[in-house]
XYZ file of C-alpha atoms in Angstrom:
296
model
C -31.125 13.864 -4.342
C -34.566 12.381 -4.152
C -35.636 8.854 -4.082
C -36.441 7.825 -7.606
C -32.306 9.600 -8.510
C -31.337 7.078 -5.245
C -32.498 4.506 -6.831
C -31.039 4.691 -10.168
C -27.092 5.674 -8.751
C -28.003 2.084 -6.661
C -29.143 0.401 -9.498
C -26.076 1.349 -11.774
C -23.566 0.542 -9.327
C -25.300 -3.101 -9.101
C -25.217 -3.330 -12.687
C -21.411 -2.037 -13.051
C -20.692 -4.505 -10.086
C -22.100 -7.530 -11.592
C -20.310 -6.477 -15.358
C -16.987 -6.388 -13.536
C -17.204 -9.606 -11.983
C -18.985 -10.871 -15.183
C -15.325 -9.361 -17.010
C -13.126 -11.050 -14.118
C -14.920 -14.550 -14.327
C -14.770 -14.362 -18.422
C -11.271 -13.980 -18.429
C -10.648 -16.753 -15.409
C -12.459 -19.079 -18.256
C -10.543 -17.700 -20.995
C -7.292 -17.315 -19.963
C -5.647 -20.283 -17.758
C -2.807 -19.229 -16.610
C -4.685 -16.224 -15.519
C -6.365 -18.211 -13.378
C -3.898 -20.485 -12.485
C -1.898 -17.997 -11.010
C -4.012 -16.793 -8.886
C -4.487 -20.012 -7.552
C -0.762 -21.269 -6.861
C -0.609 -17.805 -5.292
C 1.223 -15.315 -7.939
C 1.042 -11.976 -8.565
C 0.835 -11.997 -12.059
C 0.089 -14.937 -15.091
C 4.193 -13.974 -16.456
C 5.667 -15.976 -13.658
C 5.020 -18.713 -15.780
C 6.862 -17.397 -18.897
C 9.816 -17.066 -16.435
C 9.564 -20.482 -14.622
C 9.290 -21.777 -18.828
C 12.763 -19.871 -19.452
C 14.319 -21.202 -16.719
C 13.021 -25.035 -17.755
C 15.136 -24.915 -20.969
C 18.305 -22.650 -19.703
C 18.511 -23.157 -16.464
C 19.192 -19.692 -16.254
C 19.443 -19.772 -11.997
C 22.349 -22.347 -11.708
C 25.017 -21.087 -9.488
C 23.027 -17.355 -9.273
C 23.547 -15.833 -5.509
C 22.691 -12.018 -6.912
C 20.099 -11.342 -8.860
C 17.838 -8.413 -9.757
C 14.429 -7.969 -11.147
C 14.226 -4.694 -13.023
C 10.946 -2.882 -14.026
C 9.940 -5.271 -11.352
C 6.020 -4.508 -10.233
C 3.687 -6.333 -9.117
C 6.416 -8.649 -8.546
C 5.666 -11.962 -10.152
C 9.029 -12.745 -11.210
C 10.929 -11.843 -8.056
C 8.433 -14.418 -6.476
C 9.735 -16.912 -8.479
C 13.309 -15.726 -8.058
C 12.609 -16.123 -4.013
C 11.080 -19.853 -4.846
C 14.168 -20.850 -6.833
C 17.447 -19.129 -4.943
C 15.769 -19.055 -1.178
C 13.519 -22.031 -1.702
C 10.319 -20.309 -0.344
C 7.194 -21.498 -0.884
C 5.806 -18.424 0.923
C 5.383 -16.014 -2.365
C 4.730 -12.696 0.082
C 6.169 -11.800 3.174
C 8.716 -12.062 5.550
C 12.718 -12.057 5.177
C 14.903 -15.021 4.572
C 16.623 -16.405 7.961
C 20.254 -17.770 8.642
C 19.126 -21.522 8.024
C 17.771 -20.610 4.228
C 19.308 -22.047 1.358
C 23.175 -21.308 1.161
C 25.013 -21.366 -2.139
C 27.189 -24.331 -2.345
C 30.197 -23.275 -4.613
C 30.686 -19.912 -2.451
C 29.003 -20.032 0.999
C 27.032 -16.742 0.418
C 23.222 -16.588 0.704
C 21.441 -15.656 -2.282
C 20.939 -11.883 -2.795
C 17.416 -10.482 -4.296
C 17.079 -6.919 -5.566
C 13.705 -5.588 -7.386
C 13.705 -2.430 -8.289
C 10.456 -0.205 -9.946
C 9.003 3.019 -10.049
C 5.928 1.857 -8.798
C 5.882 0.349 -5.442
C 6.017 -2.690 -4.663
C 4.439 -5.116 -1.029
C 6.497 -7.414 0.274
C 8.122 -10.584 -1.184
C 9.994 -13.183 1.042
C 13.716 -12.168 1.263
C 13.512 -9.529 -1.498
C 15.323 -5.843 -1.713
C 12.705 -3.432 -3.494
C 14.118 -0.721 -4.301
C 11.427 2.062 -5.464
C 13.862 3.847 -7.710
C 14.682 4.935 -11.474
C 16.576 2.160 -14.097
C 18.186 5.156 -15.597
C 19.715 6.762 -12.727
C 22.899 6.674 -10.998
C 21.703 6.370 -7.147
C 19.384 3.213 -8.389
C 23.128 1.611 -9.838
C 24.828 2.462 -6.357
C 22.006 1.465 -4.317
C 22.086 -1.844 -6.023
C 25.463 -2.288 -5.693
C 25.654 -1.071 -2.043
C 23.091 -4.098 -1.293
C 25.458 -6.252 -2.822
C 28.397 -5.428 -0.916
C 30.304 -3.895 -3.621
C 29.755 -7.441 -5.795
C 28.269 -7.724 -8.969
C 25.017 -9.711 -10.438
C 25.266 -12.609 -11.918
C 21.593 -12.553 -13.082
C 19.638 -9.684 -14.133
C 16.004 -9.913 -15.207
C 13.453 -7.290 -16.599
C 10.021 -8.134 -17.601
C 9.042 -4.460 -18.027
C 6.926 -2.753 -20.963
C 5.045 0.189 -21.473
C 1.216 0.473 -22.046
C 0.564 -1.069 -25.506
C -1.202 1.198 -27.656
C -1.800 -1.596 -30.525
C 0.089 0.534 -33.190
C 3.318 -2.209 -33.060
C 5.915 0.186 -34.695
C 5.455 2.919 -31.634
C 4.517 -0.557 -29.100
C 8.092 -2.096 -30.439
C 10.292 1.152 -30.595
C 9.185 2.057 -26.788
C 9.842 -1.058 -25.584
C 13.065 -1.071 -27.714
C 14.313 2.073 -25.676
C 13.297 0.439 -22.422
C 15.985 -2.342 -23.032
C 18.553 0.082 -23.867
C 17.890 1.350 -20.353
C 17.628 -2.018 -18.949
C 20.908 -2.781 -20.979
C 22.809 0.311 -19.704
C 22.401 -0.583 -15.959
C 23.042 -4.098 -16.296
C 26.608 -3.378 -17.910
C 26.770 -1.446 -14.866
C 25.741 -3.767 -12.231
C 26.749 -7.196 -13.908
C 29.748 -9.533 -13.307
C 31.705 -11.180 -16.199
C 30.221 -14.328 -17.328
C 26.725 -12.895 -16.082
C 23.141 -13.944 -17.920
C 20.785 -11.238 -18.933
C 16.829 -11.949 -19.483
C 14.268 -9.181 -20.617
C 11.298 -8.739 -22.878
C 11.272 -7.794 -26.762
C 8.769 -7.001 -29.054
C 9.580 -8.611 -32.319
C 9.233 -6.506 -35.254
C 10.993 -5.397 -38.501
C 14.295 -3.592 -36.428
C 14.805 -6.558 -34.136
C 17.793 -7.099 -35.541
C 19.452 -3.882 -34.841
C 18.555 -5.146 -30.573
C 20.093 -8.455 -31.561
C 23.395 -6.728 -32.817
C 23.530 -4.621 -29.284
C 23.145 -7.725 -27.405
C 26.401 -9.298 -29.224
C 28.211 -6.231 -28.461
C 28.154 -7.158 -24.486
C 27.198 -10.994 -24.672
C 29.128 -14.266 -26.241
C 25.342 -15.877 -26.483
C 22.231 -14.285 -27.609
C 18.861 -16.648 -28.427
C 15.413 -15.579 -28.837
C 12.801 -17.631 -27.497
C 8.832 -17.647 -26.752
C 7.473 -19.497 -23.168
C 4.454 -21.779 -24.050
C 2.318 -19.315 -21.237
C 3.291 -16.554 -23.932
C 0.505 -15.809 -26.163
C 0.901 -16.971 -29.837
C -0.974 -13.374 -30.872
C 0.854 -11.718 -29.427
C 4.159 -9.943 -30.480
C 6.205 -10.902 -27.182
C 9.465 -12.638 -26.779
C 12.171 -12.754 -24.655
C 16.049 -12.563 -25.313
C 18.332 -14.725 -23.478
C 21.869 -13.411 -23.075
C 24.608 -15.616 -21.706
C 27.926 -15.083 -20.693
C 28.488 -11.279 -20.339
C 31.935 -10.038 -21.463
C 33.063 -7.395 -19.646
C 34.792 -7.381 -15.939
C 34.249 -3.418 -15.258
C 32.220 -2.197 -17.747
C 33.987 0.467 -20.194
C 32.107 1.330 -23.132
C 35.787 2.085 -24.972
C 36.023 -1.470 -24.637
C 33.023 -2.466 -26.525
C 33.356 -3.672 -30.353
C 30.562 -2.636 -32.281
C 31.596 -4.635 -35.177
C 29.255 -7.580 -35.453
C 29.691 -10.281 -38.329
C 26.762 -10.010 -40.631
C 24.462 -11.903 -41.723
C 23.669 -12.177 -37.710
C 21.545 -15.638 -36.817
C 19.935 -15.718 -33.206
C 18.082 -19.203 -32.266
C 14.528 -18.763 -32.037
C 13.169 -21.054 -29.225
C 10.403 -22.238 -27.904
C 10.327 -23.014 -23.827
C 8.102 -24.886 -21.885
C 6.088 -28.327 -22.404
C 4.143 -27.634 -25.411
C 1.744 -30.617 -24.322
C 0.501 -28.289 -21.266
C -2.440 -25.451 -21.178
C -2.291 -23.171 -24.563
C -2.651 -19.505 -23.397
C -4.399 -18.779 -26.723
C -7.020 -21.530 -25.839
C -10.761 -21.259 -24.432
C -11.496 -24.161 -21.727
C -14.575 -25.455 -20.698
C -14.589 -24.856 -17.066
C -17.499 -25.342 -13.657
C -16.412 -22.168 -12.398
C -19.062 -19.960 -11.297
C -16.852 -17.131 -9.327
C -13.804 -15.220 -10.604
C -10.479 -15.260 -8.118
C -9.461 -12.074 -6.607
C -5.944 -10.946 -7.547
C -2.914 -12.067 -4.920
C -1.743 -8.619 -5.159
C -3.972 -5.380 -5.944
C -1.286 -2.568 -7.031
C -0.408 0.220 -4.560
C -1.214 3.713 -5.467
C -1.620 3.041 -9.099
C -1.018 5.417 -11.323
C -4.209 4.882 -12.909
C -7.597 3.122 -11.889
């Protein structure tokens, strides 16, 4: 290559440099809880929508098992290893004897994540790199447990949105079947259930599955949730089955079918959708780059 070809490769790889961290700093501006955490030292900006959740149900009272399905980068196991181990180290390490023991049972709180991607280290988490659908990820789970069942399960997962929301809500619609399927598999009675929905014309046909295994369904939207955006989350409480046996389920549901629609969070606090005037003049690197993405 000779020197005036040298100098152009250089001079494009400045220029794509300083457009990326143009992009990065744009969206630290633009987006606050992007930002923010990065700062308190999260993986991702949906711990927040979790932490929100949790504000209004108090969905980790009493929890000593818990599992984070569809789990990577890990944002919301960090927050389940704040709340049930009391760590205010989001990364490493493994819980020790003297950590937090549950009061009604004596049993330390049990964390299981489990993706297909893996995941790095979170304090006094179980990642399992393994497959919602299948059998060995149920066993695995339940092996880590000690042959006991959750009493929380959690899955924040989605596919890649294409912006076309009748294929983005039917995909994500078969990925809480999945997450459904293993949590009647891997839940105790009375258990809560947490995952992400799309909300779209055949939402009601989810809400009516959710009734089959739950004496509570509501529908609700954290404040860090974008208002543009088509994202919810579905709260189910009180899970009805000991050992699950689908013969047992009654798939007659009383129509016309009414789920709460909530919002969580202090709606006095940052709005997601929001612009605000900030001094920053560098962007925040991420807590957590992903490990052998599938894509770059």
């Amino acid at each position: 290559i000779d020197l005036q070809n040298k100098k152009k490769i250089l001079n494009l790889k400045i220029y794509n440099s300083i457009v990326l961290q143009m992009g990065k700093l744009s969206r630290d501006r633009r987006d606050i809880y992007y930002r923010r955490a990065k700062q308190e030292g999260f993986r991702a900006r949906s711990a927040y929508k979790l932490i929100q959740i949790d504000e209004k149900y108090n969905i980790f009272d009493k929890v000593t098992r818990a599992v984070d399905l569809c789990a990577a980068p890990g944002s919301w196991s960090q927050v389940l290893s704040t709340k049930l181990l009391n760590n205010s180290e989001y990364n490493e390490g493994q819980p020790k004897e003297t950590d937090q023991i549950d009061s009604n049972n004596g049993e330390a709180p049990l964390i299981v994540a489990v993706d297909l991607q893996e995941m790095a280290p979170i304090y006094g988490v179980n990642i399992i790199k393994g497959d919602i659908t299948s059998q060995l990820t149920v066993s695995r789970i339940l092996e880590y447990f000690q042959g006991k069942k959750a009493d929380l399960v959690l899955c924040d997962g989605s596919p890649d949105v294409t912006g076309l929301h009748d294929i983005d809500e039917y995909i994500q619609n078969q990925l809480l079947v999945s997450s459904l399927s293993i949590t009647s598999k891997i839940m105790r009675k009375g258990g809560t259930f947490v995952a992400k929905i799309f909300r779209g014309e055949n939402i009601s046909r989810i809400y009516q599955q959710m009734f089959c295994y739950f004496e509570l369904v509501d529908c609700c939207k954290p404040e860090s949730s974008r208002n543009s955006s088509l994202e919810a989350f579905i709260v189910c409480r009180y899970f009805k089955f000991d050992d699950q046996d689908s013969t047992n389920v009654n798939f007659e549901i009383p129509d016309p079918l009414t789920v709460p629609f909530i919002s969580c969070g202090d709606l006095s606090e940052y709005d997601p959708d929001k612009t605000y005037e900030t001094e920053y003049t560098s962007s925040l690197e991420p807590i957590q780059p992903p490990i052998n993405a599938p894509y770059h």
